[in-house]
Coordinates of N, CA and C in Angstrom, one line a residue:
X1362 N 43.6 -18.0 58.1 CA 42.6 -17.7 57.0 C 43.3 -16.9 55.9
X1363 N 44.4 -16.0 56.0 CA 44.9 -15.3 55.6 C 45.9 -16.3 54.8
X1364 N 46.6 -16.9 55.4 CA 47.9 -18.0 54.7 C 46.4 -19.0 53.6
X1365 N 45.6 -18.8 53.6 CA 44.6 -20.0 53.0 C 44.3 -19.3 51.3
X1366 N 43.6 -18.0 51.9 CA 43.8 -17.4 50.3 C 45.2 -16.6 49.5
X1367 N 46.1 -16.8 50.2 CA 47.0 -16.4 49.2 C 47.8 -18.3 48.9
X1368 N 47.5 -18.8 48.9 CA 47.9 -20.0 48.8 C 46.8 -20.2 47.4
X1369 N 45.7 -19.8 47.8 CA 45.1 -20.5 46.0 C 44.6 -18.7 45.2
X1370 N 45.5 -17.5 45.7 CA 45.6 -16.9 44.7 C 45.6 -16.5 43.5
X1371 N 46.3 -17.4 43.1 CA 47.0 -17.9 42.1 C 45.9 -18.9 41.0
X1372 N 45.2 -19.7 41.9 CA 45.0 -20.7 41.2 C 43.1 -19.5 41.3
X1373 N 42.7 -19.1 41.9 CA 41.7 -17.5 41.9 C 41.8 -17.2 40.9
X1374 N 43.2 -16.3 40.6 CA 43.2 -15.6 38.9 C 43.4 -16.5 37.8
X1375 N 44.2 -17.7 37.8 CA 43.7 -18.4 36.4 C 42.5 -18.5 36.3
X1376 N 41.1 -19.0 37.6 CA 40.5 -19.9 37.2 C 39.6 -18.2 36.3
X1377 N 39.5 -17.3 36.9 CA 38.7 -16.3 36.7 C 39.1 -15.7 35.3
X1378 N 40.2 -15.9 35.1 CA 40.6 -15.4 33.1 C 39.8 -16.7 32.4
X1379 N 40.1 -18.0 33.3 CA 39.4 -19.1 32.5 C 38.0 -18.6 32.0
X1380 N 37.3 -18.1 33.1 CA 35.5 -18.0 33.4 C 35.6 -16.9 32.3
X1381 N 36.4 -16.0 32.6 CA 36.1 -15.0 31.5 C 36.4 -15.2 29.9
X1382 N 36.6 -16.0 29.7 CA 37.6 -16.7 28.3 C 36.0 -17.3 27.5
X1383 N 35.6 -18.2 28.9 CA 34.7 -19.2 28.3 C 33.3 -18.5 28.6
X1384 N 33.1 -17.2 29.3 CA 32.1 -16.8 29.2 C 31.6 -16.1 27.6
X1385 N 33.1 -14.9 27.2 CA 33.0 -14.4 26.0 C 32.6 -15.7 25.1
X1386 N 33.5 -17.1 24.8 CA 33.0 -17.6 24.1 C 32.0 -17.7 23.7
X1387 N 31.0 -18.0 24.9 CA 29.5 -18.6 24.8 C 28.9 -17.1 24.0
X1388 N 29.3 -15.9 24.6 CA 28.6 -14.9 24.3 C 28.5 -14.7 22.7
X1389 N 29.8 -15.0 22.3 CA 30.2 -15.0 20.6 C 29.1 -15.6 19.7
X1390 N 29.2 -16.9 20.3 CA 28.3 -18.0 19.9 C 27.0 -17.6 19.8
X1391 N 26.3 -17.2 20.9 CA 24.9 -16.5 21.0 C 24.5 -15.6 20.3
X1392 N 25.6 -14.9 20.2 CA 25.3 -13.5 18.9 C 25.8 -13.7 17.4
X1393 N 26.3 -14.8 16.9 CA 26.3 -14.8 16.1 C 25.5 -14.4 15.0
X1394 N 25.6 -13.7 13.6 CA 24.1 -13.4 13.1 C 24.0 -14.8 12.3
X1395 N 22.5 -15.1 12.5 CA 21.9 -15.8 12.0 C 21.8 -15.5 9.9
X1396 N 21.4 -16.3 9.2 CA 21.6 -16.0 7.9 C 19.9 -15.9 8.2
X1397 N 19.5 -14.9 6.6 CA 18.6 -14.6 6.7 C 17.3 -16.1 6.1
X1398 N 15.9 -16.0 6.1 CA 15.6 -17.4 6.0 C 15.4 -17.4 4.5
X1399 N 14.8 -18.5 4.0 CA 15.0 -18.4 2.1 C 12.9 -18.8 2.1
X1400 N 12.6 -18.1 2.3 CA 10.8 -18.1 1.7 C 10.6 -19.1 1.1
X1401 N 9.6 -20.0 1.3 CA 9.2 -20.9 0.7 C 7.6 -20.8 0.3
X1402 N 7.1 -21.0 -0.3 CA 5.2 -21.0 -0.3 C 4.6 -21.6 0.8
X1403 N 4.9 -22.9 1.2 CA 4.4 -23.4 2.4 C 4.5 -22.0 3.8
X1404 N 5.9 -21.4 3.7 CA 6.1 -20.3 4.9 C 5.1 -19.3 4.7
X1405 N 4.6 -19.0 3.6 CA 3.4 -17.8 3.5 C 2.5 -18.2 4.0
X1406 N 1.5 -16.7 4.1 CA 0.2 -16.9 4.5 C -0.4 -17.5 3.2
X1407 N -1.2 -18.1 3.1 CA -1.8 -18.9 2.0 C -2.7 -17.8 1.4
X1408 N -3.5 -16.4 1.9 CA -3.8 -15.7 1.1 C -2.9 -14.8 0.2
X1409 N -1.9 -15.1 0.4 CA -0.8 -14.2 -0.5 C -0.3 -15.4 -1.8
X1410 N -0.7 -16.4 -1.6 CA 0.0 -17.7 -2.3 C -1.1 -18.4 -3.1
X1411 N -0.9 -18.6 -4.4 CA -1.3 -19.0 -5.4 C -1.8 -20.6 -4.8
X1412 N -2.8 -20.9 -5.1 CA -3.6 -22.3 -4.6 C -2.4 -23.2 -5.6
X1413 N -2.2 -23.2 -6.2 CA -1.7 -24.1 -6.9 C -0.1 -24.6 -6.6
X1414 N 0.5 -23.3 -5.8 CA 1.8 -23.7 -5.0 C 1.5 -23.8 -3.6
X1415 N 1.0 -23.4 -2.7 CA 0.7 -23.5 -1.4 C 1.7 -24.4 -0.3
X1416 N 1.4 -25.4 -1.2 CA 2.3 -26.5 -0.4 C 3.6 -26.6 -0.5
X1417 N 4.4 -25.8 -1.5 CA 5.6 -26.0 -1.9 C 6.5 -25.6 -0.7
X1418 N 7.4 -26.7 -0.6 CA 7.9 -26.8 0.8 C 9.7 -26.2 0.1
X1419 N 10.2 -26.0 -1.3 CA 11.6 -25.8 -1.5 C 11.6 -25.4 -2.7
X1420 N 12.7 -25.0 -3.7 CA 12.7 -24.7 -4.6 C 12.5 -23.2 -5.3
X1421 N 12.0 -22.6 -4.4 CA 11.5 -21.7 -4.8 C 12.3 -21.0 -5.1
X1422 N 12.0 -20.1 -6.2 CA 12.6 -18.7 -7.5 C 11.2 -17.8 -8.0
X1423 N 11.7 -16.5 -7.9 CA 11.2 -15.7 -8.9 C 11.4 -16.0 -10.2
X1424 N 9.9 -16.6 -10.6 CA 9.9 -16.8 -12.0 C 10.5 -15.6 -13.3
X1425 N 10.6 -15.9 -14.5 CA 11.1 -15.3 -15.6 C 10.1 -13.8 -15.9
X1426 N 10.7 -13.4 -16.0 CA 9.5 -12.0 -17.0 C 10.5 -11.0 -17.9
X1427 N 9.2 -10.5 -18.4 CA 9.3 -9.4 -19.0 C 8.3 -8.3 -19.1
X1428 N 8.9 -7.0 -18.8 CA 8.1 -5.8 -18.7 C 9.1 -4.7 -19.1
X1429 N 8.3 -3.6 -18.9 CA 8.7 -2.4 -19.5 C 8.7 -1.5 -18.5
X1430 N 9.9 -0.6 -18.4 CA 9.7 0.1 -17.9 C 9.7 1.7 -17.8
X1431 N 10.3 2.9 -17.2 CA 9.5 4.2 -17.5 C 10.3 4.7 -18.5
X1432 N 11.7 3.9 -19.0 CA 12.1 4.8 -20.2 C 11.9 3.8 -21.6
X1433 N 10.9 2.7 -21.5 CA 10.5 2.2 -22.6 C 11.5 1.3 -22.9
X1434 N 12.0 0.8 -21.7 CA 13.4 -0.5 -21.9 C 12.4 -1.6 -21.3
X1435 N 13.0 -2.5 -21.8 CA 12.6 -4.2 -21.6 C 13.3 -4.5 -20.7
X1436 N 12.6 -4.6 -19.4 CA 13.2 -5.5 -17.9 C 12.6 -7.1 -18.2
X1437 N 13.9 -7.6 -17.6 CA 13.9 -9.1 -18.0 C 14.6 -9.5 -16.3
X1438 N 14.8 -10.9 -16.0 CA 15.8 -11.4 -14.8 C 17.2 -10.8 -15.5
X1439 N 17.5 -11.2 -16.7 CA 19.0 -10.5 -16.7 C 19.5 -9.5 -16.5
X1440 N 18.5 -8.4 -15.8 CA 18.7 -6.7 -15.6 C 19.3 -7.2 -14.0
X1441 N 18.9 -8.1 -13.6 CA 18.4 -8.5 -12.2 C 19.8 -9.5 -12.0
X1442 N 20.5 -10.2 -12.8 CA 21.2 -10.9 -12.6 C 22.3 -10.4 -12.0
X1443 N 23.0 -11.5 -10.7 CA 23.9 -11.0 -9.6 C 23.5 -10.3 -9.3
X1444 N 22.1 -9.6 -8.8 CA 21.9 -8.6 -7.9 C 21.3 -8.9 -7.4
X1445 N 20.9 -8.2 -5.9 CA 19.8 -8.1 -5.0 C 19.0 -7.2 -5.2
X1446 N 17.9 -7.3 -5.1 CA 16.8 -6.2 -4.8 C 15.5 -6.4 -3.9
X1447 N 14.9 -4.7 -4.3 CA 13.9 -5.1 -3.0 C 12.5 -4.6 -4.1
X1448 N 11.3 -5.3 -3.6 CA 10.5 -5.4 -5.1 C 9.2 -4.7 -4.0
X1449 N 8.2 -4.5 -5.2 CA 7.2 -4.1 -4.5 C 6.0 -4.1 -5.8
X1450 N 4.6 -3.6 -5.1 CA 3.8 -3.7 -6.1 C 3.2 -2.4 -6.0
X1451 N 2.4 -1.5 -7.0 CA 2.3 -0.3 -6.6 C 1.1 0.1 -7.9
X1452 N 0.7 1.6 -8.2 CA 0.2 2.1 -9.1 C 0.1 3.5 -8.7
X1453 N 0.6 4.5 -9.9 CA 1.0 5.5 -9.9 C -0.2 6.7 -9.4
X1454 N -1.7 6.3 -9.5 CA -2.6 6.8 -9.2 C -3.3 6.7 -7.3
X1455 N -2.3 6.1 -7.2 CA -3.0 5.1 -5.6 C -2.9 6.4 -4.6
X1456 N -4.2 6.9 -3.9 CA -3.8 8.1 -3.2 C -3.7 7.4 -1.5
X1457 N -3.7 6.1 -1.5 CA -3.4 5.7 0.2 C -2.2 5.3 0.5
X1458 N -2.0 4.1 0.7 CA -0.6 3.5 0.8 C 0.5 3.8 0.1
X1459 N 0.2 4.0 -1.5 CA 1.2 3.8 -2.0 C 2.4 5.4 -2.0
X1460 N 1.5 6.5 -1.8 CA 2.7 7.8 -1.5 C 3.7 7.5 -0.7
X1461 N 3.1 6.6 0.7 CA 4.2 6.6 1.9 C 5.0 5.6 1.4
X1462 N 4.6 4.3 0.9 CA 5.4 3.3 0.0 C 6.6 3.7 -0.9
X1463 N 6.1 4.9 -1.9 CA 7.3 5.1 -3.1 C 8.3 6.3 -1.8
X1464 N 7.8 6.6 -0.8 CA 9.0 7.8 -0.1 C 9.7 7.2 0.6
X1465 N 9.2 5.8 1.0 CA 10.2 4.7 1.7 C 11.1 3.8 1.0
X1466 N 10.7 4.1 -0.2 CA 11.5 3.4 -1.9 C 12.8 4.1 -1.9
X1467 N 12.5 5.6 -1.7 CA 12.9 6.5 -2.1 C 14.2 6.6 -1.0
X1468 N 14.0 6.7 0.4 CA 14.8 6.4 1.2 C 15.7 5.3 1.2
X1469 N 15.3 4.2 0.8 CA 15.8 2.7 0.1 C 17.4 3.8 -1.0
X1470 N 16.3 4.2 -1.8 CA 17.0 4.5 -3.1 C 18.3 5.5 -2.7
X1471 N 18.2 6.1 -1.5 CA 19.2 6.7 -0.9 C 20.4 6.3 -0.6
X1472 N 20.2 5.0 0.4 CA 21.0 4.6 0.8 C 21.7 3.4 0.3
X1473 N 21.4 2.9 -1.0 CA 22.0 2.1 -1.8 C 22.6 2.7 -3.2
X1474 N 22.3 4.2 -3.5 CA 22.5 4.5 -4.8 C 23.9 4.6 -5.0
X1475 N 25.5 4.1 -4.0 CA 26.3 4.2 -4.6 C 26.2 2.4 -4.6
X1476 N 26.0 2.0 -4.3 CA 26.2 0.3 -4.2 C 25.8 -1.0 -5.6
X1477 N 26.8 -0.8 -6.3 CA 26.2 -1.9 -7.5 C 25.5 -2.9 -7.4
X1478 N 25.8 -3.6 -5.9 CA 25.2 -5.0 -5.6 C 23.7 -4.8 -5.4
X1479 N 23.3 -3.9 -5.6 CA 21.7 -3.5 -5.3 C 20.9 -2.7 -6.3
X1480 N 19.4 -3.2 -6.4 CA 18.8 -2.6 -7.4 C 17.4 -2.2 -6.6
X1481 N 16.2 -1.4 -7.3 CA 14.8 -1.7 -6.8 C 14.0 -2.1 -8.2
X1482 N 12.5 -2.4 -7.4 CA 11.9 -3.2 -8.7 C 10.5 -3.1 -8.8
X1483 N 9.8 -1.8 -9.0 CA 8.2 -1.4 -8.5 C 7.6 -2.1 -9.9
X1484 N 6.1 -3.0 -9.3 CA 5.5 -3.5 -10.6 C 4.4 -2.7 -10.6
X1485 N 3.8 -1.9 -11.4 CA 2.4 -1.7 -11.6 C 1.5 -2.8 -11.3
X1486 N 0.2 -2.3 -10.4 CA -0.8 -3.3 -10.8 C -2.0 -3.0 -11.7
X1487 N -1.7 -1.7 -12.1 CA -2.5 -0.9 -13.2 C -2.1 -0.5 -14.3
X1488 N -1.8 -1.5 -15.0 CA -1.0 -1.2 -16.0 C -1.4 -0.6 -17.3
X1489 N -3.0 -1.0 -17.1 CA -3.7 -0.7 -18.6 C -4.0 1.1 -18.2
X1490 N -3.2 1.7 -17.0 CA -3.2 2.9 -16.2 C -1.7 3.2 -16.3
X1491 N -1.0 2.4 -16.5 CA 0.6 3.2 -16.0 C 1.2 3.0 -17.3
X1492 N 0.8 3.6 -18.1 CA 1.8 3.7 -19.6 C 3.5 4.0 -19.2
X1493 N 3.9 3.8 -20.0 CA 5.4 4.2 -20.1 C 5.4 6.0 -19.5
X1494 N 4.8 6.4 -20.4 CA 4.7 8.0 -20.0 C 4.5 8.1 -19.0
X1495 N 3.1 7.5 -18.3 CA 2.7 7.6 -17.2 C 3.9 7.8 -16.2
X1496 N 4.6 6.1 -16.2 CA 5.5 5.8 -15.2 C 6.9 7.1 -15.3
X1497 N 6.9 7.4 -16.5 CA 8.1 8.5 -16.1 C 8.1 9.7 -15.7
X1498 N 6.3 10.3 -15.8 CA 6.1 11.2 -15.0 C 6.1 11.3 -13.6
X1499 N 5.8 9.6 -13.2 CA 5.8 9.4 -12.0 C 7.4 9.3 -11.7
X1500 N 8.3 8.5 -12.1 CA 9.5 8.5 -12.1 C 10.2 9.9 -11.5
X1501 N 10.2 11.0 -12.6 CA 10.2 12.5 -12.4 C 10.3 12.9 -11.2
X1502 N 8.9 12.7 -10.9 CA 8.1 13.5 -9.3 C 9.0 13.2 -8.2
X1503 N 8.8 11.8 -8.4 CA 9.8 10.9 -6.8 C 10.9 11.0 -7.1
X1504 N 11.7 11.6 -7.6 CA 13.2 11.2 -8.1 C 14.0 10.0 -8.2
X1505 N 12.9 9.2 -8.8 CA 13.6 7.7 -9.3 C 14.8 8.1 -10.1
X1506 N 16.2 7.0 -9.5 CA 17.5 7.2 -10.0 C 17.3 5.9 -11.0
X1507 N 16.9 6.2 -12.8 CA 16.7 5.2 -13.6 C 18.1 3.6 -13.2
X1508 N 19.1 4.4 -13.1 CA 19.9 3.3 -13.2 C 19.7 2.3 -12.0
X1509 N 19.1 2.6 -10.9 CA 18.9 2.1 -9.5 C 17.2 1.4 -9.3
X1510 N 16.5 2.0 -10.0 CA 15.0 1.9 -9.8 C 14.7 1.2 -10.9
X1511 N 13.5 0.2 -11.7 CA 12.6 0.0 -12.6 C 11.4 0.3 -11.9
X1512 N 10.5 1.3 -12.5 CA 9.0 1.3 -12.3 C 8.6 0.4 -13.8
X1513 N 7.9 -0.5 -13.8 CA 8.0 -1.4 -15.1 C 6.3 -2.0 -14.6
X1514 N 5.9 -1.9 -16.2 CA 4.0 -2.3 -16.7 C 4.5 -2.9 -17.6
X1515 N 3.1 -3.7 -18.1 CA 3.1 -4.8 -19.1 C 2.0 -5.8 -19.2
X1516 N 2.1 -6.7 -19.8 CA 0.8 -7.3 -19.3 C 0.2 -7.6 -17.9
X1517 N -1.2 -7.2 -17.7 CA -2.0 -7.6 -16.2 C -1.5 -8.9 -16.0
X1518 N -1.4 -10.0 -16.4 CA -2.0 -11.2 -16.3 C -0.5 -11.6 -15.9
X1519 N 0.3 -11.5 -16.8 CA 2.2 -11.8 -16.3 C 2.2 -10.9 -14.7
X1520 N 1.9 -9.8 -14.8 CA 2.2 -9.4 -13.6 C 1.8 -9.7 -12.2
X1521 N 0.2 -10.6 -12.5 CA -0.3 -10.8 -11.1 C 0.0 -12.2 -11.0
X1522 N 0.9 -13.2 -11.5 CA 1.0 -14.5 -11.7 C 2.6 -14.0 -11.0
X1523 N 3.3 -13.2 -11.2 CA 4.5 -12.6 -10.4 C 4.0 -12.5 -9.0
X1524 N 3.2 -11.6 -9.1 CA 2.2 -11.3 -7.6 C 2.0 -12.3 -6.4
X1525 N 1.7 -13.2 -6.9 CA 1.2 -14.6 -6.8 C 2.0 -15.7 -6.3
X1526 N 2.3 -16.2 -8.0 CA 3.6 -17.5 -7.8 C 4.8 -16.8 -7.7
X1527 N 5.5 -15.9 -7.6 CA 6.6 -15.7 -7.1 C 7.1 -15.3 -5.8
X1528 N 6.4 -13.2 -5.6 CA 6.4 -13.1 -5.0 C 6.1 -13.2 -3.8
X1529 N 5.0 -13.8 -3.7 CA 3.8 -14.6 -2.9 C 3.9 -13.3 -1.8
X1530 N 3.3 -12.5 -2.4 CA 2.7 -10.8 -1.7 C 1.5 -10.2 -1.7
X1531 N 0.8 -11.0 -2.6 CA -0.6 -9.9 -3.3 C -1.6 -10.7 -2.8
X1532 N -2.9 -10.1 -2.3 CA -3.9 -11.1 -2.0 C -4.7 -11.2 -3.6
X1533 N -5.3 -12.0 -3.3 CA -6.3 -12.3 -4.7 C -7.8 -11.4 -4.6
X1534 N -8.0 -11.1 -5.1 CA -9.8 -10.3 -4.7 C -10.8 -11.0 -5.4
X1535 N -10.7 -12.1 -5.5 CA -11.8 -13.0 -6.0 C -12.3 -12.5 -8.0
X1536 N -11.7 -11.6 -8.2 CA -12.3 -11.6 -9.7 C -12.5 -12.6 -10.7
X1537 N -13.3 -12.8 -11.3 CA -13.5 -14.1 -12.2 C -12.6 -14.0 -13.5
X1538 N -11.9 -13.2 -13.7 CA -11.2 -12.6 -14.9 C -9.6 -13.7 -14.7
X1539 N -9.3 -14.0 -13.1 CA -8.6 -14.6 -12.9 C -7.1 -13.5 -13.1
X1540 N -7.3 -12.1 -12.9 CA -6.2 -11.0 -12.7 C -6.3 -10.1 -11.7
X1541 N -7.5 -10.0 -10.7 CA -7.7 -9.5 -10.1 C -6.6 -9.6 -8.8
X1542 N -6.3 -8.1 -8.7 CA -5.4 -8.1 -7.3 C -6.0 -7.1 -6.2
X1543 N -5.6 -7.2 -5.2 CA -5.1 -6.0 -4.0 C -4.3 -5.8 -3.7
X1544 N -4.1 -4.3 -3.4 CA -2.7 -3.9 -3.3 C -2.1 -4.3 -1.9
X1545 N -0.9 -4.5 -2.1 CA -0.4 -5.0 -0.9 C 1.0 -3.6 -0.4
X1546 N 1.4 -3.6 1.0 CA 1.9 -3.0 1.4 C 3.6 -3.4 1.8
X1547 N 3.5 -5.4 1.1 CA 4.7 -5.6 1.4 C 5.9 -5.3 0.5
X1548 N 7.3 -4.8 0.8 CA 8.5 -5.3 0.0 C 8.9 -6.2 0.4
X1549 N 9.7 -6.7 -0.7 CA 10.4 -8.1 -0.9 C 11.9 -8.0 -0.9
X1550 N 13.0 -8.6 -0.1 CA 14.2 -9.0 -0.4 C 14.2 -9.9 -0.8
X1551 N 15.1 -9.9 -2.8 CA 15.3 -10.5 -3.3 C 16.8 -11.1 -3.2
X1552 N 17.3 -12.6 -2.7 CA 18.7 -12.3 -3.3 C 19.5 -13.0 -4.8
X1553 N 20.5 -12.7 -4.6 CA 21.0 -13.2 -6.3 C 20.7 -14.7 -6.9
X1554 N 19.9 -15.5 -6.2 CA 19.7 -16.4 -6.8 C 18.0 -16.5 -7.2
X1555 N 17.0 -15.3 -6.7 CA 15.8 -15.1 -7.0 C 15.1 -15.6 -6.5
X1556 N 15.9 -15.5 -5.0 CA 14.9 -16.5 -3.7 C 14.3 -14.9 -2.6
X1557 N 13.4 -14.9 -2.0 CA 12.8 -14.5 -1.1 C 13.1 -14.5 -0.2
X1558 N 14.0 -13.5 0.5 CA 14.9 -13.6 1.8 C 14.2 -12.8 2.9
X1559 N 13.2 -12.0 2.4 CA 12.8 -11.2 3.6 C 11.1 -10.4 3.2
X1560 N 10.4 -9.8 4.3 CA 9.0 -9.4 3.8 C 8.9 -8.2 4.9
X1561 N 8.7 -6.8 4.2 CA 8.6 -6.1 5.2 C 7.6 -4.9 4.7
X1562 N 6.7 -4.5 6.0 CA 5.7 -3.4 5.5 C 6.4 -2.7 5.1
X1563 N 6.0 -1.6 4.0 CA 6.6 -0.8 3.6 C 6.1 0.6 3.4
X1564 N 5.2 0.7 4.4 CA 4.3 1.5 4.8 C 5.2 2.4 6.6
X1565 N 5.8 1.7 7.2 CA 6.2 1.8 7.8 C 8.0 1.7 8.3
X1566 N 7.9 3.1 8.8 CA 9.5 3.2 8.9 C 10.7 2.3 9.9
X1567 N 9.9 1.4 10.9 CA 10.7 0.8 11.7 C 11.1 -0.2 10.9
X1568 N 10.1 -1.0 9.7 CA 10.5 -2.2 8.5 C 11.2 -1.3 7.9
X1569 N 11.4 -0.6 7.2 CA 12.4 -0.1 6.4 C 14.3 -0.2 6.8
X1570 N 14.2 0.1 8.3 CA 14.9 0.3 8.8 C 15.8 -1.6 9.1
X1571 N 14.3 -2.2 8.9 CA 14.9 -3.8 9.5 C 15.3 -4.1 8.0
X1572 N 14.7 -3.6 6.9 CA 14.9 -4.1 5.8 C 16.3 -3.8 5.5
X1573 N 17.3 -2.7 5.8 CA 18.1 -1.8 5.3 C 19.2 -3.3 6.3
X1574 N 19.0 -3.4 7.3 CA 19.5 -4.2 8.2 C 19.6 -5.5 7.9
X1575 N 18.9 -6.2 7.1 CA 18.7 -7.6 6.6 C 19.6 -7.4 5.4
X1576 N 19.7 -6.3 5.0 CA 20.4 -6.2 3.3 C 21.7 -6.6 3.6
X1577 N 22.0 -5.5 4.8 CA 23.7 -5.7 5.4 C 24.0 -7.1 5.6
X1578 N 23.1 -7.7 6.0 CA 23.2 -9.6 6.2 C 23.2 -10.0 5.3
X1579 N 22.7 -10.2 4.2 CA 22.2 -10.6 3.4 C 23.7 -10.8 2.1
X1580 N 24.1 -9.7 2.2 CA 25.5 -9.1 1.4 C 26.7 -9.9 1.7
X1581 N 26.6 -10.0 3.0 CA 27.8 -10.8 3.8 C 28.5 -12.3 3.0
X1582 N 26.8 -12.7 2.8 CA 26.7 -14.0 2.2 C 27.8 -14.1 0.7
X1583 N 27.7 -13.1 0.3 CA 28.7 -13.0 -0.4 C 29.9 -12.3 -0.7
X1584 N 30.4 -12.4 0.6 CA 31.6 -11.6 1.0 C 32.8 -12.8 0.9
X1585 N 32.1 -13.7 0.8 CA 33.3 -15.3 1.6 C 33.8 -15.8 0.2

């Protein structure tokens, strides 16, 4: 019995470096990170999504704008170009969701403020409420870093059509006015091409944390 295993000893430790060789592989393979997914309208819930795109199965971009923001500069996509950001919808008066929302912005704003590849992007949904002044009083309070943050108002109607057909984040509240919103609690990862890479409460710190996590993926993409 003894002359039996030292006879395939030998052929014992290759096979077992083999097993270990091809185990790691598989393990590699398994963990590889996945790329993050690119939002489409059809992937939403359809109360966040404009009736008129609902079905859209590809294509999708954050449409064109223009707004203003708390130091009375014109935000356009070209502020936005080559960058990522993480967007959200907000109003400077909102005493529920939105305090824990701009402190989780703010934590955002922390841990990206040396990083060029990143911006943030808060829209008022009260705009005929969030004057310029308004927003840079608010600006002030939270310690928005201007060069890192836009808090940016402007027209209702541009903004909830963002809401809507782009961001596909905001529910509709039935108004006949056809601008009517609710606030929503989601942020958006945006990436450089103005696609929708990610959706996270932002009311809550364990999303913050996945969000900060997806960014790190997200970046990679353009590491190659």
């Amino acid at each position: 019995m003894l002359s039996f295993f030292k006879a395939y000893k030998k052929f014992a430790i290759v096979f077992g470096i083999i097993s270990i060789i091809i185990i790691s592989i598989f393990y590699s393979i398994l963990n590889v990170e996945k790329p993050l997914p690119i939002y489409q309208p059809a992937m939403v819930s359809t109360e966040l999504v404009d009736s008129t795109i609902q079905h859209q199965i590809k294509y999708h971009k954050i449409a064109d704008f223009s707004l203003i923001n708390q130091n009375g500069d014109t935000i356009t996509q070209a502020t936005y170009k080559d960058k990522i950001y993480v967007a959200d919808f907000f109003f400077t008066t909102c005493q529920t969701i939105c305090p824990i929302m701009t402190d989780n912005m703010v934590d955002i704003q922390k841990e990206i403020k040396n990083d060029e590849e990143v911006l943030l992007l808060s829209h008022s949904v009260t705009p005929q409420i969030d004057s310029v002044a308004q927003l840079k009083r608010y600006a002030i309070k939270k310690g928005v870093i201007d060069s890192k943050w836009n808090l940016v108002t402007g027209d209702k109607g541009e903004i909830y059509r963002l809401a809507r057909k782009s961001y596909l984040a905001v529910k509709d509240d039935g108004m006949p006015d056809d601008y009517g919103m609710v606030h929503t609690e989601n942020f958006m990862l945006i990436d450089k091409k103005r696609q929708i890479r990610g959706y996270y409460d932002g009311t809550k710190k364990d999303e913050i944390k996945r969000l900060l996590k997806d960014l790190k993926t997200l970046k990679k993409e353009y590491q190659d």
